[in-house]
mmCIF file of C-alpha atoms and ligand atoms in Angstrom:
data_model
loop_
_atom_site.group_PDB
_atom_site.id
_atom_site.type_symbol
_atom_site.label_atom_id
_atom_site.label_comp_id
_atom_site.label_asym_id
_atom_site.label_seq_id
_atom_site.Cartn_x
_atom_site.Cartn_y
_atom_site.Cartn_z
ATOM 1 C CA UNK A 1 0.000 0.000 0.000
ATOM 2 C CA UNK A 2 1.422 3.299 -0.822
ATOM 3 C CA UNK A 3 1.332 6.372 1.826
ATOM 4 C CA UNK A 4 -0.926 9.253 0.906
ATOM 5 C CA UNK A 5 0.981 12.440 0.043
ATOM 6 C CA UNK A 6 0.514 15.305 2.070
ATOM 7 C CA UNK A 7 -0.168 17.981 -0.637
ATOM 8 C CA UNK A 8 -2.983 19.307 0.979
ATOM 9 C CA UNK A 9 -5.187 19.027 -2.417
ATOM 10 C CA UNK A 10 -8.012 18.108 0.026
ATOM 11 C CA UNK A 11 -9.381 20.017 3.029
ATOM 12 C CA UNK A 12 -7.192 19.358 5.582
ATOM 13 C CA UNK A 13 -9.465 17.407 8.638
ATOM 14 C CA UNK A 14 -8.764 19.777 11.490
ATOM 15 C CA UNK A 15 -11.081 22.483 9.622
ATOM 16 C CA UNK A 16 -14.494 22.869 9.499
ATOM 17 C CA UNK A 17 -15.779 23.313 6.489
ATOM 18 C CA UNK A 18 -18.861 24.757 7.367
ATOM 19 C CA UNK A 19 -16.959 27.589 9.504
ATOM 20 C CA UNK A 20 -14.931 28.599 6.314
ATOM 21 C CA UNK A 21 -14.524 32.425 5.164
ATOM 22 C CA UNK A 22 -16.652 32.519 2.089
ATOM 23 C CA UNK A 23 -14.576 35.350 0.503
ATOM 24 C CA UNK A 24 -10.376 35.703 1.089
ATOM 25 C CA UNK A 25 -8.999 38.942 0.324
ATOM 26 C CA UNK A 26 -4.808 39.395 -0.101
ATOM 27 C CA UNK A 27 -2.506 42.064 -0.191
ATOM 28 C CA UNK A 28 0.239 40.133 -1.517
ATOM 29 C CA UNK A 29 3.606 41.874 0.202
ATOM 30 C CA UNK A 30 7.298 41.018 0.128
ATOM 31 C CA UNK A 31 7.886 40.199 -3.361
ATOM 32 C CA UNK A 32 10.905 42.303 -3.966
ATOM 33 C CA UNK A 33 12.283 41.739 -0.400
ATOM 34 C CA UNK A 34 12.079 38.048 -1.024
ATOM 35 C CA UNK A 35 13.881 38.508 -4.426
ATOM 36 C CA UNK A 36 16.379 41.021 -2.675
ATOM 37 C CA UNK A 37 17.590 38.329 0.147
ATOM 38 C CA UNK A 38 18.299 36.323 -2.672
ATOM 39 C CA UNK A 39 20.151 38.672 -4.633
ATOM 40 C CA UNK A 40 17.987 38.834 -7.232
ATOM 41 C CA UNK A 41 16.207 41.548 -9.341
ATOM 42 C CA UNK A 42 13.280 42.450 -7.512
ATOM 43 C CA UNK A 43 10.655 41.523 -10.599
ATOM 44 C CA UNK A 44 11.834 37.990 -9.820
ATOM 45 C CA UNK A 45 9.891 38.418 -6.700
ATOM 46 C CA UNK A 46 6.755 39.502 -8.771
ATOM 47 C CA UNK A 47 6.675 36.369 -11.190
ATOM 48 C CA UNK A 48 7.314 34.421 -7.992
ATOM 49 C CA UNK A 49 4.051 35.701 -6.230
ATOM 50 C CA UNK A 50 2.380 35.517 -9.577
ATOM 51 C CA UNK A 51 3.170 31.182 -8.866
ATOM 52 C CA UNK A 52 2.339 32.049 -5.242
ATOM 53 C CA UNK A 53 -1.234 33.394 -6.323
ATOM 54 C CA UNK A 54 -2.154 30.890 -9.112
ATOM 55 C CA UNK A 55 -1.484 28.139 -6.469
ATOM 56 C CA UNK A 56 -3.828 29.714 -3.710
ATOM 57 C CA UNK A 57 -6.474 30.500 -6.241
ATOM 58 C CA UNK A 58 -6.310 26.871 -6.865
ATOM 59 C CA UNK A 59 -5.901 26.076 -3.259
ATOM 60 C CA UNK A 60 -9.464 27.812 -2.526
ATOM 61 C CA UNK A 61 -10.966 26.253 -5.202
ATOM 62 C CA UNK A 62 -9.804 22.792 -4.026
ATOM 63 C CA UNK A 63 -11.110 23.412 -0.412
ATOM 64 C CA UNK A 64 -14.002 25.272 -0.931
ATOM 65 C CA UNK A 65 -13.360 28.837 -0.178
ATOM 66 C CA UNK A 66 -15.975 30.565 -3.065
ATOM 67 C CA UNK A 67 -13.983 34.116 -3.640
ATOM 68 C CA UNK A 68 -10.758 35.157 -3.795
ATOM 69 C CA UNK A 69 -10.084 39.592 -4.392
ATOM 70 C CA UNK A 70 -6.135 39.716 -4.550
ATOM 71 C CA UNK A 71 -4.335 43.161 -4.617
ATOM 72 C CA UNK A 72 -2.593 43.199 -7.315
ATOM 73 C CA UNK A 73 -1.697 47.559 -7.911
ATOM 74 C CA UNK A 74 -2.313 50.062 -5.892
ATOM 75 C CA UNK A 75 -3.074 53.005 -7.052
ATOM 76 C CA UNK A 76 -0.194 54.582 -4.740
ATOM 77 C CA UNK A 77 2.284 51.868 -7.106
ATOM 78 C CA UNK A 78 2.631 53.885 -10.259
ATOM 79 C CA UNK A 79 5.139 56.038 -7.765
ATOM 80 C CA UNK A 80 7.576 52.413 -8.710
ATOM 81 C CA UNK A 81 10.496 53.112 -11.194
ATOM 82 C CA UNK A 82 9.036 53.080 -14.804
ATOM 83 C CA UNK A 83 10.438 49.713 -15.089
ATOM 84 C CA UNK A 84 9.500 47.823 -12.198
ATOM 85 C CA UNK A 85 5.994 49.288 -13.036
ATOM 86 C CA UNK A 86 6.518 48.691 -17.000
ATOM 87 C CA UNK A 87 7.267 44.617 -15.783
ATOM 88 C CA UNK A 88 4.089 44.520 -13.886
ATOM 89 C CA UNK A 89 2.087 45.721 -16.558
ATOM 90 C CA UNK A 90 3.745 43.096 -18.757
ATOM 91 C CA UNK A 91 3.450 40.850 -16.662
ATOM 92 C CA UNK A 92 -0.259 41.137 -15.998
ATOM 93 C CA UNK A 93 -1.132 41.325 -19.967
ATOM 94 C CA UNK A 94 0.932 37.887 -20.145
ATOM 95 C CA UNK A 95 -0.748 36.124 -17.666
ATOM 96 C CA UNK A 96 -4.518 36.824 -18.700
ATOM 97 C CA UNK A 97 -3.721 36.006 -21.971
ATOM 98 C CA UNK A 98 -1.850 32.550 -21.210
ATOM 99 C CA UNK A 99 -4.413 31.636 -18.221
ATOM 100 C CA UNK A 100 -7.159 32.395 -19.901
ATOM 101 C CA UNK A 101 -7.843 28.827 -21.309
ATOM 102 C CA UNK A 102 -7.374 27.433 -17.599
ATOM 103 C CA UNK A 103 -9.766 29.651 -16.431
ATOM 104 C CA UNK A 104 -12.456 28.604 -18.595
ATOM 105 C CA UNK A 105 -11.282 25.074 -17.706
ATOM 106 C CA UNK A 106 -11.990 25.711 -13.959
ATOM 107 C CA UNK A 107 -14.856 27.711 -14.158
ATOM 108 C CA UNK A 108 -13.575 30.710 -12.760
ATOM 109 C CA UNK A 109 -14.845 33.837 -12.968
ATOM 110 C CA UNK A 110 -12.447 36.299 -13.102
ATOM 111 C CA UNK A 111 -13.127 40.719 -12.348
ATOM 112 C CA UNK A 112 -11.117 43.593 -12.432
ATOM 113 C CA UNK A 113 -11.682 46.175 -9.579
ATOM 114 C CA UNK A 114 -9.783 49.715 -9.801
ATOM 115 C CA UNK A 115 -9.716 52.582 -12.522
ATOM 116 C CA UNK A 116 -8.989 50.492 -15.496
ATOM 117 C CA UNK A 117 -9.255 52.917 -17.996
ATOM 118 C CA UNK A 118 -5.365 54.876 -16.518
ATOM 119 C CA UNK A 119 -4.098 51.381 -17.491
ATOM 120 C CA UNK A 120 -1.918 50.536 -20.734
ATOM 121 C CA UNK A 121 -4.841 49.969 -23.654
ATOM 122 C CA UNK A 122 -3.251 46.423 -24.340
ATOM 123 C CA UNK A 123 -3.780 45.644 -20.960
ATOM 124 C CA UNK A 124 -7.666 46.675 -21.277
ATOM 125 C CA UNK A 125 -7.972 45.033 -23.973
ATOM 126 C CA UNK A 126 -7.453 41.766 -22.263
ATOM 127 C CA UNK A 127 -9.166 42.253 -18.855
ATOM 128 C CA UNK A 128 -12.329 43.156 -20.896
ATOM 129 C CA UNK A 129 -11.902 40.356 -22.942
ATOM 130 C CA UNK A 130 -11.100 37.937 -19.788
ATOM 131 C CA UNK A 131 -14.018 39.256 -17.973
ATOM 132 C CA UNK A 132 -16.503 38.555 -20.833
ATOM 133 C CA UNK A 133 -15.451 35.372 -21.836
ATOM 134 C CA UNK A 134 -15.599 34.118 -18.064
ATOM 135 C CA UNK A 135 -18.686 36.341 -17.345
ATOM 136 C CA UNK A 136 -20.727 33.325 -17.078
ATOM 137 C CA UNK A 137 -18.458 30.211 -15.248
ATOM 138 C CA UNK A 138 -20.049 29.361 -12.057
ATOM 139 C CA UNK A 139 -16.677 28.586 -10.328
ATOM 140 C CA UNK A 140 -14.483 30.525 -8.225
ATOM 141 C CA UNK A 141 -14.805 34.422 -8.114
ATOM 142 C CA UNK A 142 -11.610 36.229 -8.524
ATOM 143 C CA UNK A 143 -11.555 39.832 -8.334
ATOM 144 C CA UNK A 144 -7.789 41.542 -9.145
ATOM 145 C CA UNK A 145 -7.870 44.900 -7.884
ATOM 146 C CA UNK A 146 -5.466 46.788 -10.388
ATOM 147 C CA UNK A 147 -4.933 50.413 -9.996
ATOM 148 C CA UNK A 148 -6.951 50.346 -7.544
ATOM 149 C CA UNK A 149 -7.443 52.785 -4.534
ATOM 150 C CA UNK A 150 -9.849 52.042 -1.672
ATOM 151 C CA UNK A 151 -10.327 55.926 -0.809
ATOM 152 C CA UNK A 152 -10.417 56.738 -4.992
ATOM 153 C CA UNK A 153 -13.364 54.078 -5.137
ATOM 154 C CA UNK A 154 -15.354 55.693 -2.285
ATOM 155 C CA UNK A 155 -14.899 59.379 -4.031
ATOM 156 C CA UNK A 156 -15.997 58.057 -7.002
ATOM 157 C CA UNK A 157 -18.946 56.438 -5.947
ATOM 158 C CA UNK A 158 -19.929 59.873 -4.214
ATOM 159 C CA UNK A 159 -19.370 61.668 -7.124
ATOM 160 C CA UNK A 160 -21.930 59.281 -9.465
ATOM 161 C CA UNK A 161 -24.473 59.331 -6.039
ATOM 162 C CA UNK A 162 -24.226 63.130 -6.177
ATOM 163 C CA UNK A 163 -24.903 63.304 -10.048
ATOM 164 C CA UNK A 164 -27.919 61.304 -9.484
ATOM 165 C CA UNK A 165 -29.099 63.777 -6.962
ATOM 166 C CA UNK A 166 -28.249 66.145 -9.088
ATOM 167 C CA UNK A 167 -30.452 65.212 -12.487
ATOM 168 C CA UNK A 168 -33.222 64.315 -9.947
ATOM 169 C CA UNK A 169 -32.753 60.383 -10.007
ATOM 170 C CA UNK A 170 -32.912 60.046 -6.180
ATOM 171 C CA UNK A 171 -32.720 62.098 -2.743
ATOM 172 C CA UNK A 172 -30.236 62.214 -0.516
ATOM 173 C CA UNK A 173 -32.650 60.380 1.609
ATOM 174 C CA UNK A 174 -32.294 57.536 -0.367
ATOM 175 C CA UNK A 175 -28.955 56.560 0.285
ATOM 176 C CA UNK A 176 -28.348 53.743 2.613
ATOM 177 C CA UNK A 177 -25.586 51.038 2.502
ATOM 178 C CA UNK A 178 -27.039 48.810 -0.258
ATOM 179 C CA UNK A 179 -27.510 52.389 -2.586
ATOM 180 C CA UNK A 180 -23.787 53.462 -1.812
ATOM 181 C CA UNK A 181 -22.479 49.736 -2.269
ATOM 182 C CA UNK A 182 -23.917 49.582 -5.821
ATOM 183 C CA UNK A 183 -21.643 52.753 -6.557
ATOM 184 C CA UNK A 184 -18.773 50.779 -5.650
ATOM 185 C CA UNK A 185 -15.934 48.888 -7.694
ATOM 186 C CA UNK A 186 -16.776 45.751 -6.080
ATOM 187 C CA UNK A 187 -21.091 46.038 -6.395
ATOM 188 C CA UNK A 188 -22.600 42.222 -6.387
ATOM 189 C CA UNK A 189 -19.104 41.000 -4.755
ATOM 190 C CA UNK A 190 -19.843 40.226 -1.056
ATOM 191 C CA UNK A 191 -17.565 41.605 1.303
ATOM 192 C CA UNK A 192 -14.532 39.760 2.578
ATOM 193 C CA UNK A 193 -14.597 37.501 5.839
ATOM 194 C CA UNK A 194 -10.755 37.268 6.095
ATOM 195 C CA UNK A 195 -7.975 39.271 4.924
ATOM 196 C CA UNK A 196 -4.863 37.989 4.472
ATOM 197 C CA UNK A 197 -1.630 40.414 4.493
ATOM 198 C CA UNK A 198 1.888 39.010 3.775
ATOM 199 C CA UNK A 199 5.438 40.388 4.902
ATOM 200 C CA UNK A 200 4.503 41.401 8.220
ATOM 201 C CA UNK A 201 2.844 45.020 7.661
ATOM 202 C CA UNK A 202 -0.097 45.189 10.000
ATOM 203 C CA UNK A 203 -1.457 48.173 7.252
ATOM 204 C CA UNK A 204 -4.276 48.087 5.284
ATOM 205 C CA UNK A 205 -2.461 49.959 2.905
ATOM 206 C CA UNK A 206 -6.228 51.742 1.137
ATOM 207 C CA UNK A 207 -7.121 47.955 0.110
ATOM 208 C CA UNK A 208 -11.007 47.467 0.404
ATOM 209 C CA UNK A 209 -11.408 49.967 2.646
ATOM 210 C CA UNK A 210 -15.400 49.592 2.798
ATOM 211 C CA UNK A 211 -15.480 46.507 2.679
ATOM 212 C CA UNK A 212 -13.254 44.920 5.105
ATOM 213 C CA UNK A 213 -15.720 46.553 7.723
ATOM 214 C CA UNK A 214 -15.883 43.311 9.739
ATOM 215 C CA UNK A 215 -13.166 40.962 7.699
ATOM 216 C CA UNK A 216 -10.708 39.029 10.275
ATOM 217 C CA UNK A 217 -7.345 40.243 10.018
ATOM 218 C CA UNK A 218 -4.710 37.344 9.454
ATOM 219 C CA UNK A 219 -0.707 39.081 9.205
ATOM 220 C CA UNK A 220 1.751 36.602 8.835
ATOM 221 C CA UNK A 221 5.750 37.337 8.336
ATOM 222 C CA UNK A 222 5.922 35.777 5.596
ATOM 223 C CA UNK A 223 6.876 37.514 1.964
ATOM 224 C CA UNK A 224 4.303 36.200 -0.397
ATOM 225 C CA UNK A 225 6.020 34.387 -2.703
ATOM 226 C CA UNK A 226 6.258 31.940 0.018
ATOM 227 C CA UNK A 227 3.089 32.161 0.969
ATOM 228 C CA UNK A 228 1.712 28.349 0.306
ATOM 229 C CA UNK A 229 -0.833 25.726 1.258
ATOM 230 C CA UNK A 230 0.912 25.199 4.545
ATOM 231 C CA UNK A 231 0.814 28.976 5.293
ATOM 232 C CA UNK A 232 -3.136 28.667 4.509
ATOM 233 C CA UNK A 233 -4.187 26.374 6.123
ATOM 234 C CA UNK A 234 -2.906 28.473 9.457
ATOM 235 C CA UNK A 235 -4.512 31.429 8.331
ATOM 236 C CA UNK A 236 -7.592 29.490 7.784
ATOM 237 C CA UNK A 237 -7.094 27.630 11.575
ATOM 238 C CA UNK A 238 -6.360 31.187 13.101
ATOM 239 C CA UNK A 239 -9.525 32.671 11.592
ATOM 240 C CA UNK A 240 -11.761 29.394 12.664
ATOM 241 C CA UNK A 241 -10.807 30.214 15.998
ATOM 242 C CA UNK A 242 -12.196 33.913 15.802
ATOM 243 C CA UNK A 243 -15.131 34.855 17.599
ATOM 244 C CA UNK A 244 -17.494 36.747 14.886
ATOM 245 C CA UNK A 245 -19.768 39.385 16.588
ATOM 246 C CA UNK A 246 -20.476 42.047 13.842
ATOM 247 C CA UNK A 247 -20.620 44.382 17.030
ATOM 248 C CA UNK A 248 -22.903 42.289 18.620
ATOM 249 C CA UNK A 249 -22.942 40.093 21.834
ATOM 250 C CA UNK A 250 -22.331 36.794 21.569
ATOM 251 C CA UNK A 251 -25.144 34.318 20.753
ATOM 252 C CA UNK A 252 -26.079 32.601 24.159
ATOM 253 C CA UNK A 253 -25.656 28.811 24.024
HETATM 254 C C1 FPP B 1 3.904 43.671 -3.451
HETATM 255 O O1 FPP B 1 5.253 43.339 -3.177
HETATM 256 C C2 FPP B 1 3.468 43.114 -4.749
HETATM 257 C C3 FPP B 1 3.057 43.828 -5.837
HETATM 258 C C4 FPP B 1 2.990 45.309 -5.857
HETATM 259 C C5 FPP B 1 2.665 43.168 -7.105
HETATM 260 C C6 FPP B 1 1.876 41.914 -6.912
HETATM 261 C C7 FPP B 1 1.490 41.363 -8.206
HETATM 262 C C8 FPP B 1 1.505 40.040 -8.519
HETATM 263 C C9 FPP B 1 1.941 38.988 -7.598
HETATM 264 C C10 FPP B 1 1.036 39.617 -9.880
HETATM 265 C C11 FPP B 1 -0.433 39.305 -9.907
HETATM 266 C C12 FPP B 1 -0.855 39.051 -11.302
HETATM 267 C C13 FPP B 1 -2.132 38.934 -11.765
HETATM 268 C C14 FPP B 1 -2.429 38.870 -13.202
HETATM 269 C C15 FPP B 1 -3.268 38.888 -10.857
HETATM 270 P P1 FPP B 1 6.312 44.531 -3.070
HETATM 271 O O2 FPP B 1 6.893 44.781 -4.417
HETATM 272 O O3 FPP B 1 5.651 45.696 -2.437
HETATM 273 O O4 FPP B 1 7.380 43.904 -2.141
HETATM 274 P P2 FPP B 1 8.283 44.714 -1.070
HETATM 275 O O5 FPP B 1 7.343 45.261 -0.048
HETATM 276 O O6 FPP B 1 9.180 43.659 -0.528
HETATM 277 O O7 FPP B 1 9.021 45.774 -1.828
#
């Protein structure tokens, strides 16, 4: 009889997969420090977290975790030398266009959150076109947030609330959470239950800002291209041991 390998493709048994976050956020830190302690360029570091990401979104899939919103580019990252910034754009173009066949294969459904229309036409080009073809798989829901902003996405969706007012659509009345959530990047994406932050940081660095109202905080030291199953499946353990209240009292048992 042969031993089972541990690859973790399963749930591992010590979770509960009824008490699993529905939606993982990650702000994916420490690429160029983990290419830097190894002497290498720091874009090494970036097309090792782009392996580091593929593998989680995989990872959730496999265990049952339904969405996945990974920060990809802040809006604060065009500040980057032209170069580092011209490799990520690259980089991002390269991977829709050769994952886009997997993605179809695995049913995911892929979305773009941020202010697309700053970023390189090419690179439009294929978000729209990855976002349309996989518009309708009922797999996995992964969001990229590309120049993306948490504070730019709340001034925006004031501004379009205010126009409304403005031609006489609505009254101020009329806004409420589910009015200003629709004016949001992410409307139709629920919020996130856990958010995962690499490298150490204990920021929130304008990711989500909104929405990570009531999201569990998991930091772990960690740079993220190291980030793997193993590291997960803590970050999944940690959060099963949260106590949820949403600001309210504990359920009595
Ligand atoms: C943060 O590390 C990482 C980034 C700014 C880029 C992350 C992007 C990817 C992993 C590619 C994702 C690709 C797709 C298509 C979704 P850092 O550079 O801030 O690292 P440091 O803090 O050590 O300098």
């Amino acid at each position: 009889m042969t031993a089972k390998p541990t690859v973790f493709s399963e749930l591992p048994t010590d979770l509960n997969r009824d008490r699993l976050p529905q939606h993982v956020a990650v702000i994916m830190d420490g690429n160029g420090r983990w290419a830097q302690r190894r002497g290498l360029p720091r874009i090494m570091g970036h097309r090792r977290g782009v392996d580091a990401l593929k593998d989680l979104l995989r990872c959730c899939r496999d265990w049952g975790v339904g969405a996945l919103t990974a920060y990809a580019f802040s809006t604060e990252n065009w500040g980057r030398p032209l170069e580092e910034v011209d490799f990520l754009m690259t980089l991002f173009e390269r991977i829709l266009r050769q994952e886009l066949r997997e993605m179809m294969a695995e049913g995911v459904r892929i979305r773009f959150v941020g202010n697309l229309q700053a970023l390189p036409p090419s690179l439009q080009l294929e978000i729209e076109r990855s976002m349309q073809e996989t518009a309708n798989n009922q797999g996995i829901e992964f969001t990229v947030a590309t120049n993306y902003g948490g504070r730019q996405e709340i001034m925006q969706a004031c501004r379009a609330i205010a126009m409304q007012i403005q031609q006489g659509h609505i009254q101020p009345e009329d806004i409420d959470e589910a009015l200003f959530e629709q004016h949001l990047y992410t409307r139709g994406i629920a919020d996130p239950d856990l958010l995962i932050r690499t490298s150490g940081e204990m920021r929130i660095s304008n990711f989500l800002l909104w929405q990570v109202a009531y999201a569990e905080i998991y930091v772990t030291e960690t740079f993220w291209p190291d980030f793997d199953r193993a590291e997960f499946h803590q970050a999944l353990s940690n959060y099963q041991q949260r106590d949820r209240r949403f600001g309210k009292l504990k359920a009595k048992s």
